[in-house]
XYZ file of C-alpha atoms in Angstrom:
343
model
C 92.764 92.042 42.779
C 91.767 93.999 46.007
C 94.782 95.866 47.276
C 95.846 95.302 50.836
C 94.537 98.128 52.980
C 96.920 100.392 55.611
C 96.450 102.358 58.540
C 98.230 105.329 59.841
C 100.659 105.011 62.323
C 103.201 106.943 64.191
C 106.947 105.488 63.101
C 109.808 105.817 65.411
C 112.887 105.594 62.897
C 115.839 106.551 65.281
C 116.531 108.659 68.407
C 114.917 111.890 67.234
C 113.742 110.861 63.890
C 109.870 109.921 63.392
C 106.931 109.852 60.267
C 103.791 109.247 60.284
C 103.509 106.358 57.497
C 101.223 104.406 55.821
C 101.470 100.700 57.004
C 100.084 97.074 56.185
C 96.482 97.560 58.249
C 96.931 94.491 61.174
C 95.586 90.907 60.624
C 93.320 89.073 62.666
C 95.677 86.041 63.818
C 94.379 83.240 65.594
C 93.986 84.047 68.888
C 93.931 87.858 68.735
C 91.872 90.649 67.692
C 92.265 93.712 65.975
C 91.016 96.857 67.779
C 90.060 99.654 66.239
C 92.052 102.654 68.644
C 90.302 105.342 70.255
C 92.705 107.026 72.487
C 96.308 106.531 72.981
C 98.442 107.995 75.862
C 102.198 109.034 75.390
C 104.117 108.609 78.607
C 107.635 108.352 79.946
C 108.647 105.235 78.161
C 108.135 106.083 75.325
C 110.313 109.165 75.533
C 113.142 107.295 76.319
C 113.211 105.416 73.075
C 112.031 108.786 71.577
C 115.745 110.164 72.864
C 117.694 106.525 72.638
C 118.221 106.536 76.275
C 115.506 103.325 76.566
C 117.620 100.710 78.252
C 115.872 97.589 75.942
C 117.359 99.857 72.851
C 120.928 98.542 74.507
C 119.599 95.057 75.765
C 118.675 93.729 72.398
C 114.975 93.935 73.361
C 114.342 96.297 71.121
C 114.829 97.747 67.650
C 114.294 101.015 65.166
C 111.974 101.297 63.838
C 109.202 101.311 66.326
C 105.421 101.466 66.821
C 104.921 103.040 69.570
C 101.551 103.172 72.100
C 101.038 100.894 75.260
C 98.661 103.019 77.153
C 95.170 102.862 74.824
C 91.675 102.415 74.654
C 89.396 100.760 71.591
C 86.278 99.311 70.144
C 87.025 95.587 68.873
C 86.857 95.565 65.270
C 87.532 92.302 63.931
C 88.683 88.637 65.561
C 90.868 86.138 64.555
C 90.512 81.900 64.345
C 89.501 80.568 67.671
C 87.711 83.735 69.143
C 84.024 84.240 70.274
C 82.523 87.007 67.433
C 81.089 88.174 70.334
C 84.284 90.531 70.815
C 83.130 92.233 68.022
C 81.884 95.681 69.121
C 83.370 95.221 72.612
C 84.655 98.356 73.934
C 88.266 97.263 75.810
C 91.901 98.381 76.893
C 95.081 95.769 77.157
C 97.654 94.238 79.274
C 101.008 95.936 78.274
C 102.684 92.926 79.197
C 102.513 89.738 76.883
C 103.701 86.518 78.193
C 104.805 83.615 76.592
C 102.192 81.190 78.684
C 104.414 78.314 78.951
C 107.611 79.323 81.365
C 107.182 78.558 85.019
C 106.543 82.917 85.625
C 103.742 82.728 83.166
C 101.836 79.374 84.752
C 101.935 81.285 88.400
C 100.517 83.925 86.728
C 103.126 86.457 86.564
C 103.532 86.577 82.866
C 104.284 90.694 83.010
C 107.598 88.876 83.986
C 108.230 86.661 81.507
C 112.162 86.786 79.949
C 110.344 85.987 76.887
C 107.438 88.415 76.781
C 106.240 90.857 74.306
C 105.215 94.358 75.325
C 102.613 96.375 72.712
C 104.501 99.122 71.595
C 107.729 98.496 73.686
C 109.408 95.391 73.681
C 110.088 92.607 71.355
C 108.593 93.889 68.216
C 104.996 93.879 69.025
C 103.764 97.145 67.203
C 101.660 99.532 70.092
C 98.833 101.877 69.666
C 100.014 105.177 68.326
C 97.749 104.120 65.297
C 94.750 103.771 63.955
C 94.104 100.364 64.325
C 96.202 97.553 67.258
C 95.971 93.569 67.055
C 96.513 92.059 70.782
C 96.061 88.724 72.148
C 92.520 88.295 73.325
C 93.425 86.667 76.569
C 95.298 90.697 76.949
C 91.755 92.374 76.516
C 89.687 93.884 79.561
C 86.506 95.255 79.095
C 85.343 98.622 79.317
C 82.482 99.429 81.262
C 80.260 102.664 79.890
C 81.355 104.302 82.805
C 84.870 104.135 81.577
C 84.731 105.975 78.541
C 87.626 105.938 75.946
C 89.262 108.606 77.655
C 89.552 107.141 81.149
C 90.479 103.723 78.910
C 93.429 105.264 78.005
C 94.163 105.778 81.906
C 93.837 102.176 83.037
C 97.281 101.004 81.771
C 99.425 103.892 84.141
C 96.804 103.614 86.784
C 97.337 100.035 87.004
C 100.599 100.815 87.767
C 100.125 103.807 90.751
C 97.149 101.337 91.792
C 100.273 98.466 92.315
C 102.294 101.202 94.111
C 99.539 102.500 96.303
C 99.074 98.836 97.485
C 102.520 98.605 98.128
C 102.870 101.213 100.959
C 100.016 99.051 102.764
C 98.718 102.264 103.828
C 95.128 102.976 105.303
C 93.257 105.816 107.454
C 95.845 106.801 110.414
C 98.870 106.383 108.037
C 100.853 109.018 105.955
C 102.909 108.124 102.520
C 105.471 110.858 100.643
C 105.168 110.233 96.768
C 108.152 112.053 95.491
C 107.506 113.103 91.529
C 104.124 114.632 91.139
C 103.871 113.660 87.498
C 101.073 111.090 85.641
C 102.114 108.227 87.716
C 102.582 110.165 91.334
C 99.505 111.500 90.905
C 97.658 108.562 90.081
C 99.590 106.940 93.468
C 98.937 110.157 95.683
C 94.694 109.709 94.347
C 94.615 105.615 95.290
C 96.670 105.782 98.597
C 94.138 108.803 99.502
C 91.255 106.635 98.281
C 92.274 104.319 101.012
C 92.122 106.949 103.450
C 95.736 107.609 104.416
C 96.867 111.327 104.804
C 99.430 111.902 101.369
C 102.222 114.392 100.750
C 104.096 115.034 97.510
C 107.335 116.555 96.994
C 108.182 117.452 93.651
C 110.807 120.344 91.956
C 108.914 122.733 89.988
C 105.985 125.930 90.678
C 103.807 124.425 88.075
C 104.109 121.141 89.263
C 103.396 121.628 92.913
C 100.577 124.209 92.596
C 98.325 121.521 89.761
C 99.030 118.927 92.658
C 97.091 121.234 95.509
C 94.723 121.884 92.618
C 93.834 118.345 93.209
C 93.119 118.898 96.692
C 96.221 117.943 97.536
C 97.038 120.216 100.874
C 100.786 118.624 101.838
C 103.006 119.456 98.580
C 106.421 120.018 99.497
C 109.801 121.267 97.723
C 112.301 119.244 98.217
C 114.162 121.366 100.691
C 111.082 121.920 102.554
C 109.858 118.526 103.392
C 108.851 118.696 107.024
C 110.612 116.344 109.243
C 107.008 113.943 109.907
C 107.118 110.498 110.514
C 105.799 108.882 106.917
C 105.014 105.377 107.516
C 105.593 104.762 103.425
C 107.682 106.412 100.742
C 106.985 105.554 96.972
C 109.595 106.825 94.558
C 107.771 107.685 91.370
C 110.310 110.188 89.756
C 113.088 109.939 87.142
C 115.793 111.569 89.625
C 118.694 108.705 90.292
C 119.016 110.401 93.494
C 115.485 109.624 95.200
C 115.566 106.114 95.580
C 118.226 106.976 98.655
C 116.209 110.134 99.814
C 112.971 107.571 100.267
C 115.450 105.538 102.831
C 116.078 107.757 104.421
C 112.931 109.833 104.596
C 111.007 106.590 105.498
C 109.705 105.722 109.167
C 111.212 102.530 110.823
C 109.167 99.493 110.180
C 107.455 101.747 107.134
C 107.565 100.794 103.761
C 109.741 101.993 100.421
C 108.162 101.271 96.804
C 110.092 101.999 93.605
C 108.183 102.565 90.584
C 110.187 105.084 88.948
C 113.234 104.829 86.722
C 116.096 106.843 86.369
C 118.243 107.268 83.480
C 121.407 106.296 85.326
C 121.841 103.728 88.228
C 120.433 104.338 91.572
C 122.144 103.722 94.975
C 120.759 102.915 97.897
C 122.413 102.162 101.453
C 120.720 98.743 102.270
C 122.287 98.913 105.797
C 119.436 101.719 106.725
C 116.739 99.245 105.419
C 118.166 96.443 107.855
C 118.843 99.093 110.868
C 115.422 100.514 110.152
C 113.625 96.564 109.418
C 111.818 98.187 106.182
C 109.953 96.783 103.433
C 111.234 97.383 99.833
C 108.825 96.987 96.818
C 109.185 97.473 93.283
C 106.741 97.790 90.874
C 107.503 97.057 87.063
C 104.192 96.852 85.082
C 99.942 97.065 85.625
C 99.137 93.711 84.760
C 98.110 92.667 88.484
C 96.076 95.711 88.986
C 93.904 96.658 85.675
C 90.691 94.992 86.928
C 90.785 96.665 89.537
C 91.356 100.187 88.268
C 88.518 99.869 86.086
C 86.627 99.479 88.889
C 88.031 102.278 91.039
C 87.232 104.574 87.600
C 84.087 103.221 86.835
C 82.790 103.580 90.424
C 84.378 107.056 91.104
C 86.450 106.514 93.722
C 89.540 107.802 91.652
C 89.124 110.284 88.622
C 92.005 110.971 86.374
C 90.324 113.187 84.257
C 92.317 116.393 85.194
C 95.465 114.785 84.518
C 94.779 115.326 81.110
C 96.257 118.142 79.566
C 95.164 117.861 75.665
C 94.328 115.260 72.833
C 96.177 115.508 69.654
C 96.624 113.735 66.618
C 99.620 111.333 65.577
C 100.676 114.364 63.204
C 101.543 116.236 66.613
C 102.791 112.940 68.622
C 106.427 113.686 67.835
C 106.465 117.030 69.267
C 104.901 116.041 72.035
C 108.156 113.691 72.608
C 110.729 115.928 72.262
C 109.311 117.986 75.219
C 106.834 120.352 73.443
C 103.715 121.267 75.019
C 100.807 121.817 72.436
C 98.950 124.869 72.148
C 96.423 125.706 74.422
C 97.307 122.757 76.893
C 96.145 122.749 79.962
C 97.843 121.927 83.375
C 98.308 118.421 83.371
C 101.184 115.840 83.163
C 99.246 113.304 80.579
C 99.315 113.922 76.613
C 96.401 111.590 74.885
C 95.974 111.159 71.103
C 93.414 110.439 68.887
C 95.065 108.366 65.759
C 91.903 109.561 63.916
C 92.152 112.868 64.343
């Protein structure tokens, strides 16, 4: 009798707590795939559950232990009943966001808002890609170009998200958008709304922080305190500080346009009577599922590069340091930890 075969994965047990274990190697279902993973990115979320602070802990969406991994790139290594073998081989990334494909949400096409969805690595139960090996949906896949390699793969899922935002200030060439929070996901934002020619600022809290941003080319990075008093047609809140979401309102020009991508750890207050006095736009942007085909493009064309985000790739051995706030050896500059499960 063959013995069933396992993987290595990185295993969440409770806030603080984590091995890397030896688990049952996926299945291909019907329907799905299994991918072997290349690259995996560790981000914000998954901090939150790596501290207990992760609101779906509290909301029943979500449970100890847990496979973490959303953001991830792969080579398709086996398919289940009802899927074209010609997956096989395919390099690809996924949708975060799993819909159930029957509500209402899910037939207009907004399944990334589905009160029954799945999320790889997140939500639901749906184990992610902090592993060697991830089974998805098929219908979640999106192909990689070979201009996309595995590391700018890993990128898609968080630039899908700043791509969203960037849209959402409606900005273009004779405009000027404030991101406040220069980390992976401000960054991303600042690089697409200046791909669409508008002139960006950033305001952000630390040295470090600020100087990698003008690294970038970035030649408007403020301190908070020092934000000049300019007329910015958009503000997009991309930081964890409870207190921004009211400092956009107020920072934003009349008729201009707010987006909220980030999340804070407590509630957030905003005075809606300046967005009535002032007639502007709010937008909030939850997920990357509306914008991954298009940041593949924007990456495989060159019209935004992530690369320097990147700070270093480790191993899952090193993931859980990485979590509780310690920077590996030797990393560079950047906001974005990747790993390699293979390493």
């Amino acid at each position: 009798m063959t013995a069933a075969r396992s993987i290595r994965a990185f295993v969440l047990t409770a806030p603080g707590e984590y091995e890397v274990q030896d688990v049952p190697a996926p299945v291909t279902a019907p329907g799905e795939v299994v991918v072997d993973v290349e690259r995996a990115g560790v981000c914000g979320t998954d901090a939150e559950f790596f501290s207990g602070a992760m609101a779906y802990l509290h909301q029943g969406h979500a449970a100890y232990p847990l496979r973490l991994g959303h953001e991830w790139a792969g080579r398709v290594a086996g398919v289940g009943d009802g899927v074209d073998p010609a997956w096989i081989g395919r390099r690809v990334m996924g949708d975060t966001m799993l819909g159930c494909g029957d509500c209402r949400r899910c037939r207009r096409g907004y399944q990334h808002v589905c009160d029954k969805r799945q999320e790889v690595g997140i939500r639901g139960g749906r184990p992610g890609a902090l592993a060697e090996q991830l089974a998805v949906p098929v219908g979640s896949l999106h192909v990689l170009p070979d201009a996309v390699d595995a590391e700018l793969g890993a990128l898609v899922e968080p630039g899908g998200n700043a791509l969203r935002a960037a849209e959402g200030t409606g900005a273009g060439p004779g405009d000027r958008v404030l991101v406040l929070g220069p980390g992976t996901i401000g960054l991303l934002v600042a690089m697409f709304v200046r791909a669409a020619g508008a002139e960006v600022h950033l305001m952000g809290r630390t040295v470090d922080s600020l100087a990698f941003a003008r690294g970038l080319g970035f030649q408007h990075v403020w301190a908070e305190e020092a934000v000049p008093e300019l007329p910015f047609d958009a503000v997009v809140d991309a930081s964890n500080d409870a207190r921004l979401p009211d400092r956009a309102r107020e920072l934003v020009e009349p008729a201009g346009r707010l987006v909220y991508i980030g999340l804070a750890g407590e509630p957030s207050r905003v005075d809606t009577r300046t967005l009535v006095l002032k007639d502007v736009t709010s937008v909030g942007v939850l997920s990357a599922s509306p914008g991954l085909t298009a940041t593949v493009r924007a990456y495989a064309e060159g019209l935004v590069d992530p690369r320097p985000l990147v700070a270093a790739t480790v191993g899952l051995e090193e993931v859980g340091r990485v979590l509780a706030g310690t920077r590996p050896p030797h990393a560079g500059p950047g906001p974005k930890i990747l790993v390699d499960p293979h390493r």
